[in-house]
PDB file of C-alpha atoms in Angstrom:
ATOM      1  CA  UNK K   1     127.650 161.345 127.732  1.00 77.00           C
ATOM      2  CA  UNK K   2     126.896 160.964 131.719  1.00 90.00           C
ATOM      3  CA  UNK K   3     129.127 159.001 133.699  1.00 93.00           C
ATOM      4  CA  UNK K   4     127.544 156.031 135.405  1.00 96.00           C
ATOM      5  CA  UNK K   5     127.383 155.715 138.997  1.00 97.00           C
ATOM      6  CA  UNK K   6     128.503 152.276 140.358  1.00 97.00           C
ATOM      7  CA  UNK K   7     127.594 151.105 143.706  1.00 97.00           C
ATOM      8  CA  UNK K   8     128.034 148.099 145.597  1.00 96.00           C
ATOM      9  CA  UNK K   9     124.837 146.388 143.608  1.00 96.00           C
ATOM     10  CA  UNK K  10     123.658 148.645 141.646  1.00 97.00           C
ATOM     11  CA  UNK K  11     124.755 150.890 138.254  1.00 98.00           C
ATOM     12  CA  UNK K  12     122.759 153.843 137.958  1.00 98.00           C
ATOM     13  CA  UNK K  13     122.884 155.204 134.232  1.00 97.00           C
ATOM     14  CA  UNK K  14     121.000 158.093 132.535  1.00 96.00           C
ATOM     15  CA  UNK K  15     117.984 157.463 131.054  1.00 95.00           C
ATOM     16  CA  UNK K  16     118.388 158.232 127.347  1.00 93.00           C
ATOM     17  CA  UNK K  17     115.545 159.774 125.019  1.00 92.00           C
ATOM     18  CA  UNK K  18     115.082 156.540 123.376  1.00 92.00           C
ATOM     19  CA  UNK K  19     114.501 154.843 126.836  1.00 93.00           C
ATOM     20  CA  UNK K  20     112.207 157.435 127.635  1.00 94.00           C
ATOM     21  CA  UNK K  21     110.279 156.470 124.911  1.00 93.00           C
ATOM     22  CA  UNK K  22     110.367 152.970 125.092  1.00 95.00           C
ATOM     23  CA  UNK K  23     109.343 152.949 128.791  1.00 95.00           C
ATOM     24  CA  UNK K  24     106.498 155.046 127.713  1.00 94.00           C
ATOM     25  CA  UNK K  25     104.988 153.447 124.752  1.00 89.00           C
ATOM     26  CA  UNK K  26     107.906 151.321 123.274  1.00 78.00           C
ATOM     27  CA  UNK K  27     108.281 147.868 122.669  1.00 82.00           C
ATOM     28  CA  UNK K  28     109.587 145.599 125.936  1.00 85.00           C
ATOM     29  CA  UNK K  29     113.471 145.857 126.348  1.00 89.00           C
ATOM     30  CA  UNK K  30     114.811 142.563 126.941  1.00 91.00           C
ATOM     31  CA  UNK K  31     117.212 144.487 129.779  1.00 94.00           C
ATOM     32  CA  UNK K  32     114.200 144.856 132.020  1.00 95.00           C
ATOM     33  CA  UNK K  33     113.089 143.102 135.002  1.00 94.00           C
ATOM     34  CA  UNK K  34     109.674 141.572 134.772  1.00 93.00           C
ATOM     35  CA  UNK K  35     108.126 144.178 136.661  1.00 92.00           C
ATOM     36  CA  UNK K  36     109.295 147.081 135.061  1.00 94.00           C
ATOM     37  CA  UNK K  37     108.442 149.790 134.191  1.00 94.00           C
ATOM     38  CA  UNK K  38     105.831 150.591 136.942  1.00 90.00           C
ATOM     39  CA  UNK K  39     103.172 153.120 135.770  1.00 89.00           C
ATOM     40  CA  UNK K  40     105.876 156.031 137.659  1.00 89.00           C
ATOM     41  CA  UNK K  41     108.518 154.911 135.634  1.00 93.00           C
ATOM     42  CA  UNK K  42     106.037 155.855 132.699  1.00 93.00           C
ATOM     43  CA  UNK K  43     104.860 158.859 134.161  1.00 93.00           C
ATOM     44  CA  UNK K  44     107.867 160.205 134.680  1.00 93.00           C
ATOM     45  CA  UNK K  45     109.706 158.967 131.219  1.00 94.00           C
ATOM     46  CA  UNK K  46     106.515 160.817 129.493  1.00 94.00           C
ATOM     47  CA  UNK K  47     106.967 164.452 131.904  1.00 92.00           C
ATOM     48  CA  UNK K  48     110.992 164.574 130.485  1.00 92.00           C
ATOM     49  CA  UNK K  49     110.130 163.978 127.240  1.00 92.00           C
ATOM     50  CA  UNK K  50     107.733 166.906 127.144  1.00 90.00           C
ATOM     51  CA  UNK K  51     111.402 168.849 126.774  1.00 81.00           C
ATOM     52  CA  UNK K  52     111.838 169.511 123.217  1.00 74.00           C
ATOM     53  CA  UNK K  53     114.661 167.836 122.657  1.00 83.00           C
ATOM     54  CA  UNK K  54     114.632 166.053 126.053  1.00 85.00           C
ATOM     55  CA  UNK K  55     118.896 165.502 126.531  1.00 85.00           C
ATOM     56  CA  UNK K  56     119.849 163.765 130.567  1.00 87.00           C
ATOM     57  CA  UNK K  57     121.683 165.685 132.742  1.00 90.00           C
ATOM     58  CA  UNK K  58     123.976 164.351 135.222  1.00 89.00           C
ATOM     59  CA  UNK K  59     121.347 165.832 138.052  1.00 94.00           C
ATOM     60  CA  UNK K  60     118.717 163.826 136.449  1.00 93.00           C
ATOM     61  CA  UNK K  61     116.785 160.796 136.062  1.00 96.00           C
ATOM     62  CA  UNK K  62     118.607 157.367 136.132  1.00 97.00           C
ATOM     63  CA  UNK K  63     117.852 153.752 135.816  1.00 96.00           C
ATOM     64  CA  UNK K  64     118.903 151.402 138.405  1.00 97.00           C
ATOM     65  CA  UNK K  65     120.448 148.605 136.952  1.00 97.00           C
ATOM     66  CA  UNK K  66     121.103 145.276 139.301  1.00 96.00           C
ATOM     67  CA  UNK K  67     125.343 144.845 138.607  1.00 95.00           C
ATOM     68  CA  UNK K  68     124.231 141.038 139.339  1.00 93.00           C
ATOM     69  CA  UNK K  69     121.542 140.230 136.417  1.00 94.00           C
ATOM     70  CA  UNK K  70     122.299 143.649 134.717  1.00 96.00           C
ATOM     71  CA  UNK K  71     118.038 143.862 134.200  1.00 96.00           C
ATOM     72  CA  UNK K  72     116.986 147.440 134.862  1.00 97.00           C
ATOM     73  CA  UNK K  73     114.857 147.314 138.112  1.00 95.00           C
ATOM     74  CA  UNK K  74     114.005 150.776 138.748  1.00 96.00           C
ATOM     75  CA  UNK K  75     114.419 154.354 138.807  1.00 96.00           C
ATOM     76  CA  UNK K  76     115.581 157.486 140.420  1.00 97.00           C
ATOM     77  CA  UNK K  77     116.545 161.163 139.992  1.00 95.00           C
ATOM     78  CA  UNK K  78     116.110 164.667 140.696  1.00 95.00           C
ATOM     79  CA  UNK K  79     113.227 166.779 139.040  1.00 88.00           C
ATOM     80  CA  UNK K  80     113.564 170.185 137.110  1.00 81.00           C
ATOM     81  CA  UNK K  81     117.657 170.771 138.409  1.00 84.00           C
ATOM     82  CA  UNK K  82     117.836 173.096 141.677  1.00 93.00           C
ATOM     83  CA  UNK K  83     116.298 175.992 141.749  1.00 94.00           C
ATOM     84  CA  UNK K  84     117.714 179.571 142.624  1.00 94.00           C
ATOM     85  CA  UNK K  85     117.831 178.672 146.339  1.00 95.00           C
ATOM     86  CA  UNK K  86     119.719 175.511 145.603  1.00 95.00           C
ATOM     87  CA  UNK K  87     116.883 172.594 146.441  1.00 97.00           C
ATOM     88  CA  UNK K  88     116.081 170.214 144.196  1.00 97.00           C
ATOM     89  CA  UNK K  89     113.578 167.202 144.800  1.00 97.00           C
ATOM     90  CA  UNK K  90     113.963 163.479 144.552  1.00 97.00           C
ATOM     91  CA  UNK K  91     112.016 160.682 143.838  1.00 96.00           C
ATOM     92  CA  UNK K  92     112.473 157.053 143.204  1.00 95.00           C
ATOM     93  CA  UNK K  93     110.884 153.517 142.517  1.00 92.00           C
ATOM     94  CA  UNK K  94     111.716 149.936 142.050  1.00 94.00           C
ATOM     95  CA  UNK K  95     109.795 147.011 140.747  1.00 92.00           C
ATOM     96  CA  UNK K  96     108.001 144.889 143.659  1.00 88.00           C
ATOM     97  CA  UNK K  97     110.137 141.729 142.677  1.00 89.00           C
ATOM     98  CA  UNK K  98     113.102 143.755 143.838  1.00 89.00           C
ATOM     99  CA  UNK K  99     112.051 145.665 147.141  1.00 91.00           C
ATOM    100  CA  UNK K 100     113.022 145.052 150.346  1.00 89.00           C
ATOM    101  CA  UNK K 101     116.615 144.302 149.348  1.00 92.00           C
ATOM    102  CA  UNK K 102     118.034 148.036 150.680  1.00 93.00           C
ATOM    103  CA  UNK K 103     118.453 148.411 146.547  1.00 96.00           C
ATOM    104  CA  UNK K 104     116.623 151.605 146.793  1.00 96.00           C
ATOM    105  CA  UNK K 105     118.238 152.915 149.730  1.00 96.00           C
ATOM    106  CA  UNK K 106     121.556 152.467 148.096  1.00 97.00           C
ATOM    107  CA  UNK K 107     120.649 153.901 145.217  1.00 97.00           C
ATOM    108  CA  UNK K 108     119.308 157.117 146.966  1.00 97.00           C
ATOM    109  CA  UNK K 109     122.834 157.549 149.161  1.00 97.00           C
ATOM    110  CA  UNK K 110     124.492 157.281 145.774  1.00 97.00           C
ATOM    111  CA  UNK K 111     122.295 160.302 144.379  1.00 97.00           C
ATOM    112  CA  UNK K 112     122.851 162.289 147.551  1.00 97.00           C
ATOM    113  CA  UNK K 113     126.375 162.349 147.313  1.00 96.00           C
ATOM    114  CA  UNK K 114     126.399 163.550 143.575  1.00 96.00           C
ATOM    115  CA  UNK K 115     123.787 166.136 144.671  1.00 96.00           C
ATOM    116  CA  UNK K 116     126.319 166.855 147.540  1.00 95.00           C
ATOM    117  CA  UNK K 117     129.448 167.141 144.767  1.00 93.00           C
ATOM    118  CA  UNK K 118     127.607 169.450 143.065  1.00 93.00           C
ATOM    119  CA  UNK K 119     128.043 173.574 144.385  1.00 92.00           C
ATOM    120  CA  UNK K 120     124.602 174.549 142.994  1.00 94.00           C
ATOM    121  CA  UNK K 121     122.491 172.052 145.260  1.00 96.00           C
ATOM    122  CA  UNK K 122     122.035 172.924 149.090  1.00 96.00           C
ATOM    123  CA  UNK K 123     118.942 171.189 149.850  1.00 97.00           C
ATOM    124  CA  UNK K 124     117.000 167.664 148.440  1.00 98.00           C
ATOM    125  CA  UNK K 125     113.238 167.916 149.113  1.00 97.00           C
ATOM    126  CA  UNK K 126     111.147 164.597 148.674  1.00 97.00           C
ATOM    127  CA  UNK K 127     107.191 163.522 149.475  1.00 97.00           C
ATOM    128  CA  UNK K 128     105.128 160.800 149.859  1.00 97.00           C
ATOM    129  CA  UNK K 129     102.193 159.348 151.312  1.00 97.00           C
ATOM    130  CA  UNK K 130     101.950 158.635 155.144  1.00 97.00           C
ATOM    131  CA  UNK K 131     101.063 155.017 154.555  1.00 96.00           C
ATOM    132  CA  UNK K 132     104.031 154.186 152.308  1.00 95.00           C
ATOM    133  CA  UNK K 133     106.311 152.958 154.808  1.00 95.00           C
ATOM    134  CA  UNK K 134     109.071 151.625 152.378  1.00 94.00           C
ATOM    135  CA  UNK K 135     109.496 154.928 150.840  1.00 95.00           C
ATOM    136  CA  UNK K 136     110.082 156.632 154.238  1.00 97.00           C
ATOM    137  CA  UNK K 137     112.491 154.208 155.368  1.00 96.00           C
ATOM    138  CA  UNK K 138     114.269 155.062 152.061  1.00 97.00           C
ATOM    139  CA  UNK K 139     114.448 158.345 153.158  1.00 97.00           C
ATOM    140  CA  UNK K 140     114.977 157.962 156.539  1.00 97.00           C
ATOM    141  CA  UNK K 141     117.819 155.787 156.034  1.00 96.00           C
ATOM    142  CA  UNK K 142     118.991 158.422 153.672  1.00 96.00           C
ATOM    143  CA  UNK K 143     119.377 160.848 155.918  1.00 96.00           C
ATOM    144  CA  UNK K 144     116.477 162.831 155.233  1.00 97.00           C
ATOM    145  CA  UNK K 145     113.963 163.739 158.112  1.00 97.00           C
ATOM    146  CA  UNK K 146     110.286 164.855 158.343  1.00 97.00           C
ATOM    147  CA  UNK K 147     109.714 168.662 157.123  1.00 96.00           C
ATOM    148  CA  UNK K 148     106.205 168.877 157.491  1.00 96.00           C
ATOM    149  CA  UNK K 149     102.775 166.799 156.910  1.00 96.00           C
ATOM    150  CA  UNK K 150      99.797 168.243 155.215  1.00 97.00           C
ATOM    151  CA  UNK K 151      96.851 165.381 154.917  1.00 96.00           C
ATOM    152  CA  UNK K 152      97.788 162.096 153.716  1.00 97.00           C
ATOM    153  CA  UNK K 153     101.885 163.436 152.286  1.00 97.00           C
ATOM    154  CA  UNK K 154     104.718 163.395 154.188  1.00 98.00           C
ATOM    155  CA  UNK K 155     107.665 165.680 152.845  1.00 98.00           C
ATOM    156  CA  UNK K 156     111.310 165.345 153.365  1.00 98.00           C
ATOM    157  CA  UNK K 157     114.023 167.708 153.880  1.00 97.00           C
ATOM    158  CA  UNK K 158     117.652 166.291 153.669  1.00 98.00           C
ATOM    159  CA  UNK K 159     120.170 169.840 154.387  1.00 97.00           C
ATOM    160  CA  UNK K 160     123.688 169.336 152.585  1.00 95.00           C
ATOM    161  CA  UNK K 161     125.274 172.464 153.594  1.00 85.00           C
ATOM    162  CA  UNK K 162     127.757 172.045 155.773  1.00 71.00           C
ATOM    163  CA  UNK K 163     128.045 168.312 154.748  1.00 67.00           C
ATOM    164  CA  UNK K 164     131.238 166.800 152.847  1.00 59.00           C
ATOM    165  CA  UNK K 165     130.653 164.640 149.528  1.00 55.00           C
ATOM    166  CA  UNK K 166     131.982 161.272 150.558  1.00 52.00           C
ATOM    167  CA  UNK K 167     130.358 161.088 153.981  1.00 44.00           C
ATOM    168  CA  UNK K 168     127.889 158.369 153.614  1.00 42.00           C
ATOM    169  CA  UNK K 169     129.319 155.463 151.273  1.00 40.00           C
ATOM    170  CA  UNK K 170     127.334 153.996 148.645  1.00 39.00           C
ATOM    171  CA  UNK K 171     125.404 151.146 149.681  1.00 39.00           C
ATOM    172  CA  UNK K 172     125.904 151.131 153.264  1.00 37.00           C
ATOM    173  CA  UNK K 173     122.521 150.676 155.325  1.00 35.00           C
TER     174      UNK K 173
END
């Protein structure tokens, strides 16, 4: 079992096999907001359960989880573990209803520093669009800072080496 990760709002817990499926094609949990999943909750849910037999990893996808309501509002997680050089990528979404809070942003800090506890993992890489200004102020507030642009996606390079776990606390903004 993977711990949880408990932050100021939010719980962040591994998403299971069974709610892979069930965000992909399964019936609606009564634990989720109104508004989730979001088509890249599915899309994602569907990619991990290619893996024959799909098991979480502590470096891997979570649900966010609102402490308050405890309705699952979102997601985040690495992709594919690092590779040999040590980067690993990041993504992330919330349902509309819940943007704009800093929920996201918390989240991701909370990722970083298990990314950051972990020896393997010297680099998180990220993308998105150039118009999706609430995902790079996610990652901007992160930490992370503009690699390069190619066309209409922005990528994102946050460095850990050299950094201490512990350095940026969970839910601060």
């Amino acid at each position: 079992m993977i711990d949880d990760i408990v932050t100021d709002r939010l719980i962040l817990r591994a998403l299971t096999a069974d709610e892979a499926r069930a965000v992909v094609d399964g019936p609606r949990q009564s634990a989720w907001s109104d508004e989730y999943p979001t088509d890249g909750d599915r899309e994602i849910a569907a990619f991990l359960l290619q893996a024959t037999p799909y098991e979480p990893e502590p470096l891997g996808v979570r649900q966010l989880v609102a402490r308050e309501s405890g309705l699952v509002v979102g997601g985040i997680g690495f992709y594919g573990g690092p590779d040999p050089d040590g980067q690993i990528t990041m993504g992330f979404g919330v349902a509309e209803e819940f943007r704009r809070r800093g929920l996201t942003t918390e989240a991701a800090i909370a990722m970083i520093e298990l990314a950051s506890c972990d020896g393997r993992v010297s680099c998180i890489v990220a993308d998105t669009t150039v118009d999706n200004v609430a995902s790079r102020r996610v990652l901007e507030k992160s930490g992370f800072t503009v690699d390069r642009t190619e066309g209409a996606q922005v990528f994102y390079r946050l460095d850990l080496r050299g950094r201490s776990a512990g350095v940026m606390a969970a839910g601060s903004e």
